PDB file of N, CA and C in Angstrom:
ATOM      1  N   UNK A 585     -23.283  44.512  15.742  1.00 66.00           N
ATOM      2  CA  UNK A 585     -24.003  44.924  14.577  1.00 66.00           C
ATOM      3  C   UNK A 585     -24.114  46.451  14.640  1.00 66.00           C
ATOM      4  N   UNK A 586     -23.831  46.591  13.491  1.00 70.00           N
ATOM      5  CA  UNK A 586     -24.292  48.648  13.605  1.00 70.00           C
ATOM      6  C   UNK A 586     -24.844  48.872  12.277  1.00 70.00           C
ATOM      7  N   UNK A 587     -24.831  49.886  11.958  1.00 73.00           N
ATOM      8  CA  UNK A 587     -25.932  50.655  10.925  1.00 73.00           C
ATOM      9  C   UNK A 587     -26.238  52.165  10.773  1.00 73.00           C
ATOM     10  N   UNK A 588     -26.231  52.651  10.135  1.00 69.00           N
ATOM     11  CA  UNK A 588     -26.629  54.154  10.013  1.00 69.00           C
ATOM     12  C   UNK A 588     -27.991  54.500   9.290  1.00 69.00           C
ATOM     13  N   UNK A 589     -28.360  55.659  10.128  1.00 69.00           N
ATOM     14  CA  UNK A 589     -30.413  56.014   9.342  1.00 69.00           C
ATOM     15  C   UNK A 589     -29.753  57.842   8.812  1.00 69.00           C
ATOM     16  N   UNK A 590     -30.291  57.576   7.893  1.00 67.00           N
ATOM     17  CA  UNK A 590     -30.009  59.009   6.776  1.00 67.00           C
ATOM     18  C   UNK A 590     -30.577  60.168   7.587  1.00 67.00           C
ATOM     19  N   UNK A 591     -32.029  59.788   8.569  1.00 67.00           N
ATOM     20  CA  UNK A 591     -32.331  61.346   8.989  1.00 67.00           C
ATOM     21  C   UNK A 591     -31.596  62.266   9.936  1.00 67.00           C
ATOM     22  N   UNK A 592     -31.762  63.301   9.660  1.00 63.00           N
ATOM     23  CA  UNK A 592     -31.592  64.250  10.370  1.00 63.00           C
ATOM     24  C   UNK A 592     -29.778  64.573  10.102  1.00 63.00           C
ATOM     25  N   UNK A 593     -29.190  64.518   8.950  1.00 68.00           N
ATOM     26  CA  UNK A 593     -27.909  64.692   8.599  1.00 68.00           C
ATOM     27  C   UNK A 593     -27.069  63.132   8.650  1.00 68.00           C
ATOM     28  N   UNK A 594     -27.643  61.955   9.495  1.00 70.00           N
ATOM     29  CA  UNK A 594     -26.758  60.588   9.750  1.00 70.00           C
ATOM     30  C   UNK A 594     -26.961  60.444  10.923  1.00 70.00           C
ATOM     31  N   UNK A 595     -27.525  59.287  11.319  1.00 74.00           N
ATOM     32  CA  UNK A 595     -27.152  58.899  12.906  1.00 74.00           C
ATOM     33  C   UNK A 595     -26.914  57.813  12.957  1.00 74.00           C
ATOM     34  N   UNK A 596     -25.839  57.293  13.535  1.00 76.00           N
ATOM     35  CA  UNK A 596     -25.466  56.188  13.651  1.00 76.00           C
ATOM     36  C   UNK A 596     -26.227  55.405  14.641  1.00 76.00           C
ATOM     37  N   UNK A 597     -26.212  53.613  14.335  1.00 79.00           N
ATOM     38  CA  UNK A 597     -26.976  52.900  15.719  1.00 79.00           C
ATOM     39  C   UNK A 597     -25.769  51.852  15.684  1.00 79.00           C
ATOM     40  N   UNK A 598     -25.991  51.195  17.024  1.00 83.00           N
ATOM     41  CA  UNK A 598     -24.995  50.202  17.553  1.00 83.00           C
ATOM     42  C   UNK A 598     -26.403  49.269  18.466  1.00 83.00           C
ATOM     43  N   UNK A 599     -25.781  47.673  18.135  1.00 86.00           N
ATOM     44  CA  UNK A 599     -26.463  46.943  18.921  1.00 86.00           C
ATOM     45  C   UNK A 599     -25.763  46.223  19.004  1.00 86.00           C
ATOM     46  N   UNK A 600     -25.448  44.951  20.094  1.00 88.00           N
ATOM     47  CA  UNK A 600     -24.511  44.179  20.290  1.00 88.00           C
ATOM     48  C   UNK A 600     -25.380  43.292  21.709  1.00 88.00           C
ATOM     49  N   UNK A 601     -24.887  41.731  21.702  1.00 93.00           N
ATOM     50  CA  UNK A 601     -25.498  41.097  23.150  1.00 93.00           C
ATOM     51  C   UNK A 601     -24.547  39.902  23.273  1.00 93.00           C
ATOM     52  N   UNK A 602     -24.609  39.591  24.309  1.00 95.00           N
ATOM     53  CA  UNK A 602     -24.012  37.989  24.532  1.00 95.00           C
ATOM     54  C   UNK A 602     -24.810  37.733  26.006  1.00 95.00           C
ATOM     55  N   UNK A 603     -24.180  36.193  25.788  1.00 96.00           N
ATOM     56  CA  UNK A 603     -24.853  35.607  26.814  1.00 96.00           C
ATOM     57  C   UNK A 603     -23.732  34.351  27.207  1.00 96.00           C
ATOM     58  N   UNK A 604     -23.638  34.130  28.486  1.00 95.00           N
ATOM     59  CA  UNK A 604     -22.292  33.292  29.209  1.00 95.00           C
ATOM     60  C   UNK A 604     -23.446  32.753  30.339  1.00 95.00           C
ATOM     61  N   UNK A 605     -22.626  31.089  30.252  1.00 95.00           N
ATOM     62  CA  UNK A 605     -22.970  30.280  31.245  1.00 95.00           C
ATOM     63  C   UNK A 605     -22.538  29.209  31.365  1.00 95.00           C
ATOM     64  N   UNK A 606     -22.504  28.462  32.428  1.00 94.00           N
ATOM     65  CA  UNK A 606     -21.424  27.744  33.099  1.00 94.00           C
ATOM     66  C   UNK A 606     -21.996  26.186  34.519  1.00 94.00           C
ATOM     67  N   UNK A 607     -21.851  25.182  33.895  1.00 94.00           N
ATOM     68  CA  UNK A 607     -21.874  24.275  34.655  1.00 94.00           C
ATOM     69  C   UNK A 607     -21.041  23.694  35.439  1.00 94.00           C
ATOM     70  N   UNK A 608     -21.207  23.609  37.341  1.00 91.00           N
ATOM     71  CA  UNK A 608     -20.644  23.406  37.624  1.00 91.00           C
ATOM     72  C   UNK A 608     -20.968  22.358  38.882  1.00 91.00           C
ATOM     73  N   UNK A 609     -20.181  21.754  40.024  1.00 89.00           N
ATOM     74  CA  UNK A 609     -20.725  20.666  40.583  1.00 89.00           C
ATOM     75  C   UNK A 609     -20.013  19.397  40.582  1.00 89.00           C
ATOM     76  N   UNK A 610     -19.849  18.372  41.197  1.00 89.00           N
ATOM     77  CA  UNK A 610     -19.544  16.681  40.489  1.00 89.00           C
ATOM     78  C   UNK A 610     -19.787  16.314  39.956  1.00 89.00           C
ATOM     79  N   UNK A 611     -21.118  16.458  39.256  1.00 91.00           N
ATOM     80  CA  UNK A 611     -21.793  15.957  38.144  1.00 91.00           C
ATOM     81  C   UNK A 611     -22.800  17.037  36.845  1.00 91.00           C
ATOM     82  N   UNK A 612     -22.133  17.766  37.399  1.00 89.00           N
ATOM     83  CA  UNK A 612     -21.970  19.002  36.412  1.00 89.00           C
ATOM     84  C   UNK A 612     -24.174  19.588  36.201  1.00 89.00           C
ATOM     85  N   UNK A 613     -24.328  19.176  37.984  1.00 90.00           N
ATOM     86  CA  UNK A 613     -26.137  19.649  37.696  1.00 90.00           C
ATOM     87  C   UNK A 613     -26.124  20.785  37.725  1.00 90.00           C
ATOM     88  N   UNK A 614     -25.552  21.337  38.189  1.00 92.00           N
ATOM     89  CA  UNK A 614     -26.175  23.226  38.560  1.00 92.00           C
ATOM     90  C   UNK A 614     -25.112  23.682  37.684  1.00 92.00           C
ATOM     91  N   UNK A 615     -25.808  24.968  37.235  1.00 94.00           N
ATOM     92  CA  UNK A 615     -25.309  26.457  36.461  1.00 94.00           C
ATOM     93  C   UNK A 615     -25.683  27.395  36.621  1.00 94.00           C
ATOM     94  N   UNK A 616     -25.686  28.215  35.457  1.00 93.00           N
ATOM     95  CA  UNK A 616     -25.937  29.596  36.258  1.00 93.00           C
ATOM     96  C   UNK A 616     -25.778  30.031  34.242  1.00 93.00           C
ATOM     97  N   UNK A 617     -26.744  31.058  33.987  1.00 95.00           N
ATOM     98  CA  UNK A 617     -26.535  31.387  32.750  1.00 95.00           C
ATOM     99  C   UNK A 617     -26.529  33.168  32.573  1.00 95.00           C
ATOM    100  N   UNK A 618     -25.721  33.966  32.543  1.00 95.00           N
ATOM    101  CA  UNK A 618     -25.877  35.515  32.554  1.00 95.00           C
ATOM    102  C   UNK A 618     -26.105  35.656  30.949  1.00 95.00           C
ATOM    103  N   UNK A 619     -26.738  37.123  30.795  1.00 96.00           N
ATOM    104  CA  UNK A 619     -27.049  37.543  29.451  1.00 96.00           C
ATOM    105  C   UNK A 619     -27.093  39.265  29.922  1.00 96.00           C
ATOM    106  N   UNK A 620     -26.330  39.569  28.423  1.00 95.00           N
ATOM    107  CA  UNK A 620     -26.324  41.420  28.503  1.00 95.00           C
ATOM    108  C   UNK A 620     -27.076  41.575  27.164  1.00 95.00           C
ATOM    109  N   UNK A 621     -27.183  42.776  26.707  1.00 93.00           N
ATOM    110  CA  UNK A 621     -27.947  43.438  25.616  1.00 93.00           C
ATOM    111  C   UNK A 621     -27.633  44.683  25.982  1.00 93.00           C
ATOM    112  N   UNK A 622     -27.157  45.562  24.604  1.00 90.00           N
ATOM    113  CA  UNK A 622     -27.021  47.315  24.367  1.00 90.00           C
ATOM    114  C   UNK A 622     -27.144  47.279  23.559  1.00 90.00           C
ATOM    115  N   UNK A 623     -28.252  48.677  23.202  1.00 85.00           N
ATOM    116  CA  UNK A 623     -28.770  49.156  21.983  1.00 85.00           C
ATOM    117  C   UNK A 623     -29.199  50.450  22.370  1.00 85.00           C
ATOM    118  N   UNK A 624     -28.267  50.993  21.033  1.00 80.00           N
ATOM    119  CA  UNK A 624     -28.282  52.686  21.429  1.00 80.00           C
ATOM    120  C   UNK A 624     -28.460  52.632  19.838  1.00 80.00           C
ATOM    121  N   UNK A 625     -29.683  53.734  19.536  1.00 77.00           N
ATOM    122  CA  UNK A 625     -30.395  54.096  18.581  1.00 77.00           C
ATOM    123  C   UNK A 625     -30.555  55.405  18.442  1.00 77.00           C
ATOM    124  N   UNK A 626     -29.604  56.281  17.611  1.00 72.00           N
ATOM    125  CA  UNK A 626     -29.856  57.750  17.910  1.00 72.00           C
ATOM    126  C   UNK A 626     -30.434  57.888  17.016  1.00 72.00           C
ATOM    127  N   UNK A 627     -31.946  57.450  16.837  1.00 67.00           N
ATOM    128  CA  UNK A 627     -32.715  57.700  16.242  1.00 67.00           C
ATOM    129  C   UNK A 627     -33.180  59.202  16.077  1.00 67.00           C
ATOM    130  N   UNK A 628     -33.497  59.994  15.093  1.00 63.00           N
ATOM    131  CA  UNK A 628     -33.974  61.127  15.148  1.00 63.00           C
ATOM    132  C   UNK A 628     -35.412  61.244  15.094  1.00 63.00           C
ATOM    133  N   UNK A 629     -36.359  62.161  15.481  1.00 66.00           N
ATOM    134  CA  UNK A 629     -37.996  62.174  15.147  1.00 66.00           C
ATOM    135  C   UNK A 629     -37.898  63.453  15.050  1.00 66.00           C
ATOM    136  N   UNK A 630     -39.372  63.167  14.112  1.00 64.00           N
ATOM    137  CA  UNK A 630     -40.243  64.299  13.403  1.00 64.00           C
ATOM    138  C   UNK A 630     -41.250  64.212  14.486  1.00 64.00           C
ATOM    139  N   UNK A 631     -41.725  65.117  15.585  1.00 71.00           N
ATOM    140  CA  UNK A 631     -42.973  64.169  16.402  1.00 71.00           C
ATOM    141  C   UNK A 631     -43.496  65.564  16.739  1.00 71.00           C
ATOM    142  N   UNK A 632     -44.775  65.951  15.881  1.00 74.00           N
ATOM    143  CA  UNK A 632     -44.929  67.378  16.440  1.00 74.00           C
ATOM    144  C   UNK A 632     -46.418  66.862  17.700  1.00 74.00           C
ATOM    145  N   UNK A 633     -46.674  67.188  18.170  1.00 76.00           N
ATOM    146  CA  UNK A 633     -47.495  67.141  19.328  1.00 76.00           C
ATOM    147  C   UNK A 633     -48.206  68.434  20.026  1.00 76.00           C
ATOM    148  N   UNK A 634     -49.633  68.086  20.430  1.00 76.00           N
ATOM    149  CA  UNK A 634     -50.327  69.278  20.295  1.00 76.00           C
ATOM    150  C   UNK A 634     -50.155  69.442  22.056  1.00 76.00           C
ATOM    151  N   UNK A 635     -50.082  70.927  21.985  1.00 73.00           N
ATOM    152  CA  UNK A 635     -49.922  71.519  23.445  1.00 73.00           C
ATOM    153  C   UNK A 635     -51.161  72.180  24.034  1.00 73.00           C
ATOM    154  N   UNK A 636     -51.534  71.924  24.854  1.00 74.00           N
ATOM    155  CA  UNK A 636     -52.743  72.522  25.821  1.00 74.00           C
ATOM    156  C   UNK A 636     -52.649  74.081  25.556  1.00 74.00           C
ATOM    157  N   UNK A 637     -54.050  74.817  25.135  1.00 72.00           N
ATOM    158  CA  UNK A 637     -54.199  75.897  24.812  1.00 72.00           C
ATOM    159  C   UNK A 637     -55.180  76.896  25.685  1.00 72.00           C
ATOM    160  N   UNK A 638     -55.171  78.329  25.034  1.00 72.00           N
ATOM    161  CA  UNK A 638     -56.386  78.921  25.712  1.00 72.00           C
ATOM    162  C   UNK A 638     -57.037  79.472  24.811  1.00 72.00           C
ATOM    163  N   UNK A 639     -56.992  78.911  22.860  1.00 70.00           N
ATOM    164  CA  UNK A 639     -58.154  79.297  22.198  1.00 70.00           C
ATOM    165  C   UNK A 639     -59.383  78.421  22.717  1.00 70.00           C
ATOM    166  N   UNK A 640     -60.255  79.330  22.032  1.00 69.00           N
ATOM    167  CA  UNK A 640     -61.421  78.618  22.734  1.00 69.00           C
ATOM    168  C   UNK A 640     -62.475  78.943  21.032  1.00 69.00           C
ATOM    169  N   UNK A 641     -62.765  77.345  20.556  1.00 70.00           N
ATOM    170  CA  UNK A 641     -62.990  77.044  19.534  1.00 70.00           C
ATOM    171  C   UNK A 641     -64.743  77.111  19.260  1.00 70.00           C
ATOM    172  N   UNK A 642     -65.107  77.648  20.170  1.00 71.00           N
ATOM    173  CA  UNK A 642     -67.131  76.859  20.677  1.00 71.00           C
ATOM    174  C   UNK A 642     -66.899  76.289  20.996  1.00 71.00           C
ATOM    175  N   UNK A 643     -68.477  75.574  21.155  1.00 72.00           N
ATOM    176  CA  UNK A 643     -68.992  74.835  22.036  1.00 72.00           C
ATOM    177  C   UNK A 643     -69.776  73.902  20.142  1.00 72.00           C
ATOM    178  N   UNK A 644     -69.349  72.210  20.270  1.00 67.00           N
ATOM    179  CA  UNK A 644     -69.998  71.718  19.251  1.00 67.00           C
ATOM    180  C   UNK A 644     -71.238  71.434  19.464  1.00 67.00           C
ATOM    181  N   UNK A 645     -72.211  71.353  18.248  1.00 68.00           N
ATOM    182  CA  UNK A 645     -73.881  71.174  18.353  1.00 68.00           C
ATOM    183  C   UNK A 645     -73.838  70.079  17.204  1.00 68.00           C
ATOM    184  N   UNK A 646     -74.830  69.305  17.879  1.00 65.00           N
ATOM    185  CA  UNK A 646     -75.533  68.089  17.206  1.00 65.00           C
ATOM    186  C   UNK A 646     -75.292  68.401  15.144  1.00 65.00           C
ATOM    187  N   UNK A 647     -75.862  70.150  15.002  1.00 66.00           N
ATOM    188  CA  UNK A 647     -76.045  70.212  13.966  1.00 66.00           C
ATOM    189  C   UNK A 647     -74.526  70.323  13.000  1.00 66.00           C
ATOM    190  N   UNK A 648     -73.394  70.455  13.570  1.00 61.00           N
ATOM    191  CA  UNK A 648     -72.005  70.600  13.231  1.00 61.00           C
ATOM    192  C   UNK A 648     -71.406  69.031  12.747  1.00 61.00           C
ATOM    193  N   UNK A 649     -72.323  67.852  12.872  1.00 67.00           N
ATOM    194  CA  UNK A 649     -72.013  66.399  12.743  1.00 67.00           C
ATOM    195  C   UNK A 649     -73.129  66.073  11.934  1.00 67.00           C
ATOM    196  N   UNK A 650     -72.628  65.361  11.156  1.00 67.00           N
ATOM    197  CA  UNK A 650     -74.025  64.625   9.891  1.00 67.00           C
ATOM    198  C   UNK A 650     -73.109  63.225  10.129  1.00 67.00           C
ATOM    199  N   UNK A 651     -74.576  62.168  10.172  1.00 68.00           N
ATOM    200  CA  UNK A 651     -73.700  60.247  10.521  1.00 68.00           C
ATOM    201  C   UNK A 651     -72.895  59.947   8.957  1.00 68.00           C
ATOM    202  N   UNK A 652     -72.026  59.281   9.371  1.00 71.00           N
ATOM    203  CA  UNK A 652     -71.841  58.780   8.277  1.00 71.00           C
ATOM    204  C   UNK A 652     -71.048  57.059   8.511  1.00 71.00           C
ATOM    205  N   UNK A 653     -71.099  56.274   7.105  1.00 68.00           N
ATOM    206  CA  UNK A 653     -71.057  55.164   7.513  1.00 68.00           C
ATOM    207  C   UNK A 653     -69.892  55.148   6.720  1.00 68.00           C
ATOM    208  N   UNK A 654     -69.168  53.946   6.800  1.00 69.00           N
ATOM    209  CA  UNK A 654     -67.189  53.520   6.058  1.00 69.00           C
ATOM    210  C   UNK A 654     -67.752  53.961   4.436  1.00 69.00           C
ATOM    211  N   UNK A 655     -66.607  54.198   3.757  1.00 65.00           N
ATOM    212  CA  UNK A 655     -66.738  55.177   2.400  1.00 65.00           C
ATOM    213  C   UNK A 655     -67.358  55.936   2.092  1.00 65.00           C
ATOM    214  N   UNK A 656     -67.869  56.648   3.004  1.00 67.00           N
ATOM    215  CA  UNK A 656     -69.126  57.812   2.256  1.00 67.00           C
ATOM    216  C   UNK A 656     -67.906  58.944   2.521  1.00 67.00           C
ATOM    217  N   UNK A 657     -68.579  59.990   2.343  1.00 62.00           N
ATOM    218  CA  UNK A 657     -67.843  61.609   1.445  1.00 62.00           C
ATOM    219  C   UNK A 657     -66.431  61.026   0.546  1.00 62.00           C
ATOM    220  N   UNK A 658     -65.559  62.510   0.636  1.00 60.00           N
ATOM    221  CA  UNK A 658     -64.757  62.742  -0.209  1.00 60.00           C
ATOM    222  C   UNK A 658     -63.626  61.110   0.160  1.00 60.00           C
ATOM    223  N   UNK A 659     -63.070  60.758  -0.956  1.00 53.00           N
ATOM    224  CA  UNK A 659     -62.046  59.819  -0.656  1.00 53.00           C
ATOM    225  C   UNK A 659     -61.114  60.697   0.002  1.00 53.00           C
TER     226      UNK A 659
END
């Protein structure tokens, strides 16, 4: 199976699996069953992430927070 994702100019993905197994014996009790799987996803991301700093923003006070309960202020 494959597929292509539009971001980042096109990236193609590939996935593919099987699975093999085999009875063997006089009376055919024992086997043995193997299985593979590959999946390569050149997925692209948007992932911005915040980095440890040395602004220094204050210190917060009680009075900087008012409670609030589900739907109150601005939507």
């Amino acid at each position: 199976m494959g597929g292509f994702t539009p971001i980042e100019g096109g990236r193609t993905l590939d996935q593919f699996g099987g699975t093999f197994g085999r009875r063997f014996g006089m009376e055919k009790r024992f086997g043995f069953c193997w299985g593979a799987a590959y999946d390569h996803n050149n997925r692209g991301i948007d992932d911005v992430e915040a980095v440890p700093g040395v602004f220094d923003f204050g210190t917060a006070t009680a009075s900087d927070f008012e409670p609030c309960v589900f739907g109150c202020g601005d939507p």
